[in-house]
Amino acid sequence: MKNVAIIMGGYSSEYKISLTSGNVVYQNLDASKYKGYRIHILKDKWVYVADDNSEYPINKSDFSITMDNKKIVFDVVFNAIHGTPGEDGLLQAYFELLHLPQTSCDYYQAALTFNKRDTLSVLRPYGIKTATSHYLNQGDKINVDEIIAKVGLPCFVKPNKSGSSFGISKVKTVEEFLPAIETAYKEDNEIIIESFLDGTEVSVGVISYKGETKVLPITEIVSENDFFDYEAKYLGKSKEITPARISNEIKIKIETVAKKAYEVLKMKGFSRSEYIIVNGEPHMLEMNTVPGLTNESILPQQAREAGISLSELFENAIEEALK
């Protein structure tokens, strides 16, 4: 029986979604093989939360807990933290220092992919298409006309390092541009401004499955809102259609690009990337390395379509980490 620490929570706006993901993992672990422990990693405390909601502090020197004078150590960590510190490399590096296997990618890959700008910069030379973009750091002088001449209108203004579409605006007029920048700076001190890609949006899960890179069935995203924002993601304002309504030729193209991105970046564990198909060509927006794992989330939907149950999906992640 392996002891599995399921880490959830985090320090960002996404902590509530992460707690839901972590609980889904906890409920779907095969109890004959794994003993799951729900570990809340929050700004003010790191604790194990027992079924009766009693809390036991984590000893950060070796990531252990003590219950009834008995010390419990873990065989593996299941990472369900979206955003910092679970998706940006901080915890990956900590667990590597402790020689504790964990289910997500390594710390460098996590830090790189958490930064939209840097991910796209690394992948572009490999022929992976992206939107036209402009970057700003907080305090940079903003020449609105120059930026709009480069990216055009409408455009998207996004925090460079945040998830769940917090702080993103679709800008249609010059007047909306500076307020959108203010909104993005509330989430991050770096901003990415991207040209509007008019096409079909798809989400592609790529995972390490039984030792191989596996591209899951592709999901098409049809948002009722202007774009796939927080409301569309979590408040039911979008339709997610798996498998996507695309031709076989485009499907193969997307699968090839998604697999290439995963392997070029030396990814492990789960990943979910967003692409927009313009004139038959997939353009990459970003990659998530700790995607949502709730029953409604996209990656579990894709796994189901591929005939992989939640408990199989989670067991595979644990076994791949233990290898």
Short mmCIF file of C-alpha atoms in Angstrom, two decimals:
data_model
loop_
_atom_site.label_atom_id
_atom_site.label_comp_id
_atom_site.label_asym_id
_atom_site.label_seq_id
_atom_site.Cartn_x
_atom_site.Cartn_y
_atom_site.Cartn_z
CA MET A 1 0.00 0.00 0.00
CA LYS A 2 1.52 3.31 -1.10
CA ASN A 3 1.00 6.54 0.85
CA VAL A 4 -0.04 9.27 -1.59
CA ALA A 5 0.05 12.94 -0.55
CA ILE A 6 -2.56 14.73 -2.70
CA ILE A 7 -1.51 18.37 -2.61
CA MET A 8 -4.20 20.97 -3.30
CA GLY A 9 -4.94 24.64 -2.73
CA GLY A 10 -2.06 26.96 -3.56
CA TYR A 11 -1.46 30.68 -3.24
CA SER A 12 -3.30 32.04 -6.30
CA SER A 13 -6.83 32.98 -7.36
CA GLU A 14 -7.21 29.36 -8.50
CA TYR A 15 -7.00 27.76 -5.03
CA LYS A 16 -10.74 26.92 -4.81
CA ILE A 17 -10.71 25.09 -8.15
CA SER A 18 -7.60 23.23 -6.99
CA LEU A 19 -9.32 22.05 -3.79
CA THR A 20 -12.10 20.59 -5.96
CA SER A 21 -9.56 18.86 -8.25
CA GLY A 22 -7.70 17.44 -5.24
CA ASN A 23 -10.88 16.04 -3.71
CA VAL A 24 -11.80 14.35 -7.00
CA VAL A 25 -8.37 12.67 -7.01
CA TYR A 26 -8.88 11.61 -3.37
CA GLN A 27 -12.30 10.11 -4.12
CA ASN A 28 -11.10 8.20 -7.19
CA LEU A 29 -7.90 6.58 -5.92
CA ASP A 30 -8.01 2.80 -5.82
CA ALA A 31 -8.17 2.16 -2.06
CA SER A 32 -6.77 -1.36 -2.45
CA LYS A 33 -3.45 0.10 -3.71
CA TYR A 34 -3.17 3.62 -2.33
CA LYS A 35 -3.82 5.43 0.90
CA GLY A 36 -4.60 9.02 -0.05
CA TYR A 37 -3.90 11.98 2.24
CA ARG A 38 -5.46 15.37 1.45
CA ILE A 39 -2.76 17.99 1.97
CA HIS A 40 -3.82 21.64 1.88
CA ILE A 41 -0.96 23.93 0.88
CA LEU A 42 -2.14 27.46 1.63
CA LYS A 43 -0.39 30.78 2.25
CA ASP A 44 -0.94 30.58 6.01
CA LYS A 45 -0.57 26.82 6.59
CA TRP A 46 0.47 23.45 5.18
CA VAL A 47 -1.74 20.79 6.77
CA TYR A 48 -3.05 17.26 6.33
CA VAL A 49 -6.86 17.40 6.51
CA ALA A 50 -8.34 14.15 7.86
CA ASP A 51 -11.83 12.89 6.95
CA ASP A 52 -13.24 14.40 10.16
CA ASN A 53 -11.68 17.76 9.08
CA SER A 54 -9.11 17.70 11.88
CA GLU A 55 -5.78 19.17 10.74
CA TYR A 56 -2.20 17.99 11.27
CA PRO A 57 0.69 20.29 10.33
CA ILE A 58 3.21 19.26 7.68
CA ASN A 59 6.84 19.11 8.76
CA LYS A 60 8.47 21.02 5.88
CA SER A 61 11.94 19.60 6.57
CA ASP A 62 10.91 16.21 5.15
CA PHE A 63 7.25 16.68 4.12
CA SER A 64 5.95 14.31 6.81
CA ILE A 65 3.11 14.40 9.33
CA THR A 66 2.86 13.10 12.88
CA MET A 67 -0.39 11.53 14.08
CA ASP A 68 -0.87 9.83 17.47
CA ASN A 69 2.91 10.03 18.03
CA LYS A 70 3.50 8.16 14.77
CA LYS A 71 5.40 9.72 11.89
CA ILE A 72 3.88 9.23 8.42
CA VAL A 73 5.99 9.69 5.30
CA PHE A 74 4.80 9.59 1.70
CA ASP A 75 5.86 7.43 -1.23
CA VAL A 76 4.66 9.88 -3.86
CA VAL A 77 3.02 13.30 -4.21
CA PHE A 78 -0.02 13.79 -6.46
CA ASN A 79 0.08 17.43 -7.54
CA ALA A 80 -3.37 19.03 -7.95
CA ILE A 81 -2.31 22.66 -7.34
CA HIS A 82 -3.18 25.03 -10.20
CA GLY A 83 -1.09 28.19 -10.22
CA THR A 84 1.68 29.02 -7.75
CA PRO A 85 3.43 27.18 -6.03
CA GLY A 86 2.31 23.92 -7.67
CA GLU A 87 2.36 24.82 -11.35
CA ASP A 88 5.31 27.22 -11.53
CA GLY A 89 8.15 24.95 -10.38
CA LEU A 90 8.50 25.96 -6.72
CA LEU A 91 7.09 22.74 -5.26
CA GLN A 92 8.63 20.59 -7.99
CA ALA A 93 12.08 21.85 -6.95
CA TYR A 94 11.30 21.33 -3.24
CA PHE A 95 10.20 17.71 -3.81
CA GLU A 96 13.25 17.07 -5.98
CA LEU A 97 15.48 18.24 -3.12
CA LEU A 98 13.64 15.81 -0.82
CA HIS A 99 13.93 12.96 -3.41
CA LEU A 100 10.16 12.61 -3.29
CA PRO A 101 8.56 11.59 -6.61
CA GLN A 102 5.64 13.72 -7.78
CA THR A 103 3.15 13.44 -10.64
CA SER A 104 3.75 16.67 -12.55
CA CYS A 105 6.64 17.75 -14.78
CA ASP A 106 10.05 18.81 -13.44
CA TYR A 107 10.68 22.26 -11.93
CA TYR A 108 12.27 23.86 -15.01
CA GLN A 109 9.45 22.69 -17.31
CA ALA A 110 6.88 23.96 -14.81
CA ALA A 111 8.53 27.38 -14.52
CA LEU A 112 8.92 27.66 -18.29
CA THR A 113 5.36 26.67 -19.21
CA PHE A 114 3.88 28.86 -16.46
CA ASN A 115 5.35 31.78 -18.39
CA LYS A 116 3.27 32.05 -21.59
CA ARG A 117 5.80 34.36 -23.25
CA ASP A 118 8.77 32.06 -22.67
CA THR A 119 6.91 28.87 -23.65
CA LEU A 120 5.92 30.33 -27.01
CA SER A 121 9.44 31.71 -27.55
CA VAL A 122 10.97 28.25 -27.03
CA LEU A 123 8.45 26.50 -29.31
CA ARG A 124 8.43 29.01 -32.20
CA PRO A 125 11.77 27.84 -33.71
CA TYR A 126 10.28 24.31 -33.91
CA GLY A 127 7.68 25.58 -36.38
CA ILE A 128 4.84 25.83 -33.85
CA LYS A 129 2.66 28.76 -34.89
CA THR A 130 1.49 31.43 -32.40
CA ALA A 131 -0.37 34.75 -32.40
CA THR A 132 1.53 38.00 -33.07
CA SER A 133 2.45 39.27 -29.62
CA HIS A 134 3.86 42.20 -27.69
CA TYR A 135 5.19 42.00 -24.13
CA LEU A 136 5.20 44.54 -21.31
CA ASN A 137 6.79 44.54 -17.88
CA GLN A 138 5.21 46.71 -15.18
CA GLY A 139 6.68 50.20 -15.40
CA ASP A 140 7.40 49.97 -19.15
CA LYS A 141 6.38 53.00 -21.20
CA ILE A 142 3.23 52.13 -23.16
CA ASN A 143 2.96 53.36 -26.73
CA VAL A 144 -0.64 52.39 -27.49
CA ASP A 145 -0.53 53.29 -31.22
CA GLU A 146 2.67 51.34 -31.77
CA ILE A 147 1.36 48.22 -30.00
CA ILE A 148 -1.98 48.30 -31.84
CA ALA A 149 -0.20 48.79 -35.16
CA LYS A 150 1.68 45.55 -34.39
CA VAL A 151 -1.07 43.30 -33.00
CA GLY A 152 -4.20 44.91 -34.49
CA LEU A 153 -7.71 45.16 -33.05
CA PRO A 154 -9.41 43.29 -31.54
CA CYS A 155 -6.57 41.95 -29.41
CA PHE A 156 -6.17 40.11 -26.11
CA VAL A 157 -4.43 41.53 -23.07
CA LYS A 158 -3.39 38.82 -20.61
CA PRO A 159 -1.30 38.41 -17.48
CA ASN A 160 1.77 36.45 -18.56
CA LYS A 161 1.71 34.11 -15.55
CA SER A 162 -1.80 33.35 -14.27
CA GLY A 163 -4.36 30.68 -14.93
CA SER A 164 -8.12 30.18 -15.24
CA SER A 165 -8.33 33.28 -17.44
CA PHE A 166 -8.06 35.67 -14.49
CA GLY A 167 -7.19 39.20 -15.64
CA ILE A 168 -7.73 38.62 -19.39
CA SER A 169 -9.55 41.19 -21.54
CA LYS A 170 -10.58 41.22 -25.17
CA VAL A 171 -9.89 44.75 -26.40
CA LYS A 172 -12.00 45.99 -29.30
CA THR A 173 -11.31 49.74 -29.22
CA VAL A 174 -8.34 51.98 -28.43
CA GLU A 175 -10.25 53.34 -25.39
CA GLU A 176 -10.44 49.86 -23.83
CA PHE A 177 -6.70 49.27 -24.15
CA LEU A 178 -5.26 50.99 -21.04
CA PRO A 179 -8.03 49.77 -18.66
CA ALA A 180 -7.32 46.21 -19.91
CA ILE A 181 -3.65 46.66 -19.04
CA GLU A 182 -4.60 47.81 -15.51
CA THR A 183 -6.77 44.68 -15.11
CA ALA A 184 -3.94 42.38 -16.22
CA TYR A 185 -1.41 44.06 -13.91
CA LYS A 186 -3.64 43.17 -10.94
CA GLU A 187 -2.73 39.50 -11.56
CA ASP A 188 0.88 39.78 -12.72
CA ASN A 189 3.74 42.23 -13.28
CA GLU A 190 4.23 40.97 -16.85
CA ILE A 191 1.71 41.24 -19.65
CA ILE A 192 1.30 39.56 -23.01
CA ILE A 193 -0.74 41.33 -25.71
CA GLU A 194 -1.76 39.06 -28.58
CA SER A 195 -3.42 39.48 -31.93
CA PHE A 196 -6.96 38.09 -32.15
CA LEU A 197 -6.94 34.71 -33.87
CA ASP A 198 -10.28 34.13 -35.56
CA GLY A 199 -10.86 30.42 -35.70
CA THR A 200 -11.94 27.27 -33.88
CA GLU A 201 -10.53 26.92 -30.36
CA VAL A 202 -9.47 23.46 -29.26
CA SER A 203 -7.94 22.05 -26.11
CA VAL A 204 -5.53 19.14 -26.34
CA GLY A 205 -4.55 16.87 -23.46
CA VAL A 206 -1.18 15.15 -23.78
CA ILE A 207 -0.05 12.79 -21.01
CA SER A 208 2.62 10.21 -20.27
CA TYR A 209 0.57 7.01 -20.37
CA LYS A 210 2.14 3.62 -19.69
CA GLY A 211 5.53 4.98 -20.68
CA GLU A 212 4.40 6.57 -23.96
CA THR A 213 3.37 10.10 -24.96
CA LYS A 214 -0.38 9.89 -25.54
CA VAL A 215 -2.48 12.59 -27.20
CA LEU A 216 -6.04 12.40 -25.85
CA PRO A 217 -9.17 13.08 -27.95
CA ILE A 218 -9.35 16.80 -28.84
CA THR A 219 -12.00 19.08 -27.30
CA GLU A 220 -13.61 21.93 -29.21
CA ILE A 221 -14.52 24.96 -27.12
CA VAL A 222 -17.56 27.02 -28.05
CA SER A 223 -17.87 29.94 -25.63
CA GLU A 224 -21.07 31.93 -25.19
CA ASN A 225 -18.90 34.77 -23.90
CA ASP A 226 -16.50 36.76 -26.06
CA PHE A 227 -13.79 34.21 -25.35
CA PHE A 228 -13.12 31.20 -23.11
CA ASP A 229 -12.93 33.23 -19.88
CA TYR A 230 -13.45 32.30 -16.22
CA GLU A 231 -17.26 32.31 -16.55
CA ALA A 232 -17.09 30.16 -19.65
CA LYS A 233 -14.67 27.75 -17.96
CA TYR A 234 -16.34 27.30 -14.61
CA LEU A 235 -19.84 28.79 -14.70
CA GLY A 236 -21.17 26.78 -17.61
CA LYS A 237 -21.00 29.57 -20.20
CA SER A 238 -19.41 27.35 -22.81
CA LYS A 239 -19.92 24.11 -24.66
CA GLU A 240 -17.07 21.67 -24.72
CA ILE A 241 -17.40 19.16 -27.51
CA THR A 242 -15.24 16.03 -27.36
CA PRO A 243 -14.21 14.86 -29.89
CA ALA A 244 -13.92 18.21 -31.71
CA ARG A 245 -15.85 18.71 -34.96
CA ILE A 246 -12.77 18.93 -37.17
CA SER A 247 -11.59 17.08 -40.26
CA ASN A 248 -9.30 14.10 -39.86
CA GLU A 249 -6.54 16.04 -41.65
CA ILE A 250 -6.68 18.89 -39.10
CA LYS A 251 -6.97 16.40 -36.23
CA ILE A 252 -3.70 14.73 -37.31
CA LYS A 253 -2.04 18.15 -37.68
CA ILE A 254 -3.03 19.19 -34.15
CA GLU A 255 -2.01 15.84 -32.63
CA THR A 256 1.39 16.13 -34.31
CA VAL A 257 1.97 19.68 -33.04
CA ALA A 258 0.73 18.86 -29.51
CA LYS A 259 2.95 15.77 -29.24
CA LYS A 260 5.93 17.71 -30.60
CA ALA A 261 5.41 20.54 -28.06
CA TYR A 262 5.20 17.99 -25.20
CA GLU A 263 8.38 16.22 -26.29
CA VAL A 264 10.39 19.36 -27.20
CA LEU A 265 9.66 20.75 -23.74
CA LYS A 266 10.57 17.37 -22.13
CA MET A 267 7.24 17.25 -20.33
CA LYS A 268 6.04 14.55 -17.96
CA GLY A 269 2.68 13.82 -16.39
CA PHE A 270 -0.41 15.76 -17.43
CA SER A 271 -0.55 18.67 -19.84
CA ARG A 272 -3.33 20.51 -21.58
CA SER A 273 -2.69 23.04 -24.33
CA GLU A 274 -4.99 25.49 -26.05
CA TYR A 275 -4.83 26.08 -29.81
CA ILE A 276 -6.81 28.17 -32.28
CA ILE A 277 -7.12 26.77 -35.80
CA VAL A 278 -6.73 29.55 -38.37
CA ASN A 279 -6.87 28.56 -42.07
CA GLY A 280 -6.26 24.94 -41.18
CA GLU A 281 -3.19 25.69 -39.04
CA PRO A 282 -3.11 25.25 -35.23
CA HIS A 283 -1.75 28.30 -33.37
CA MET A 284 -0.70 27.63 -29.78
CA LEU A 285 -1.89 29.90 -26.97
CA GLU A 286 -0.47 28.25 -23.84
CA MET A 287 0.25 25.03 -21.99
CA ASN A 288 -1.05 24.04 -18.53
CA THR A 289 0.90 21.42 -16.60
CA VAL A 290 -1.60 20.98 -13.74
CA PRO A 291 -4.90 21.06 -15.64
CA GLY A 292 -8.26 20.85 -13.84
CA LEU A 293 -9.08 17.33 -12.67
CA THR A 294 -12.73 17.75 -11.62
CA ASN A 295 -15.38 15.55 -13.23
CA GLU A 296 -16.33 18.46 -15.51
CA SER A 297 -12.76 19.42 -16.41
CA ILE A 298 -11.56 19.04 -19.97
CA LEU A 299 -8.72 16.54 -19.45
CA PRO A 300 -10.90 14.00 -17.56
CA GLN A 301 -13.57 14.39 -20.31
CA GLN A 302 -10.90 13.58 -22.91
CA ALA A 303 -9.64 10.60 -20.93
CA ARG A 304 -13.20 9.22 -20.67
CA GLU A 305 -13.58 9.57 -24.43
CA ALA A 306 -10.34 7.57 -24.79
CA GLY A 307 -11.78 4.87 -22.52
CA ILE A 308 -9.65 5.82 -19.48
CA SER A 309 -11.56 6.17 -16.20
CA LEU A 310 -10.60 8.74 -13.57
CA SER A 311 -9.14 6.09 -11.28
CA GLU A 312 -7.07 4.67 -14.18
CA LEU A 313 -5.93 8.19 -15.14
CA PHE A 314 -4.80 8.96 -11.58
CA GLU A 315 -3.24 5.53 -11.00
CA ASN A 316 -1.24 5.87 -14.22
CA ALA A 317 0.05 9.30 -13.08
CA ILE A 318 1.19 7.83 -9.75
CA GLU A 319 2.83 4.80 -11.35
CA GLU A 320 4.63 6.96 -13.96
CA ALA A 321 5.95 9.17 -11.11
CA LEU A 322 7.11 6.13 -9.10
CA LYS A 323 9.08 4.79 -12.06
#
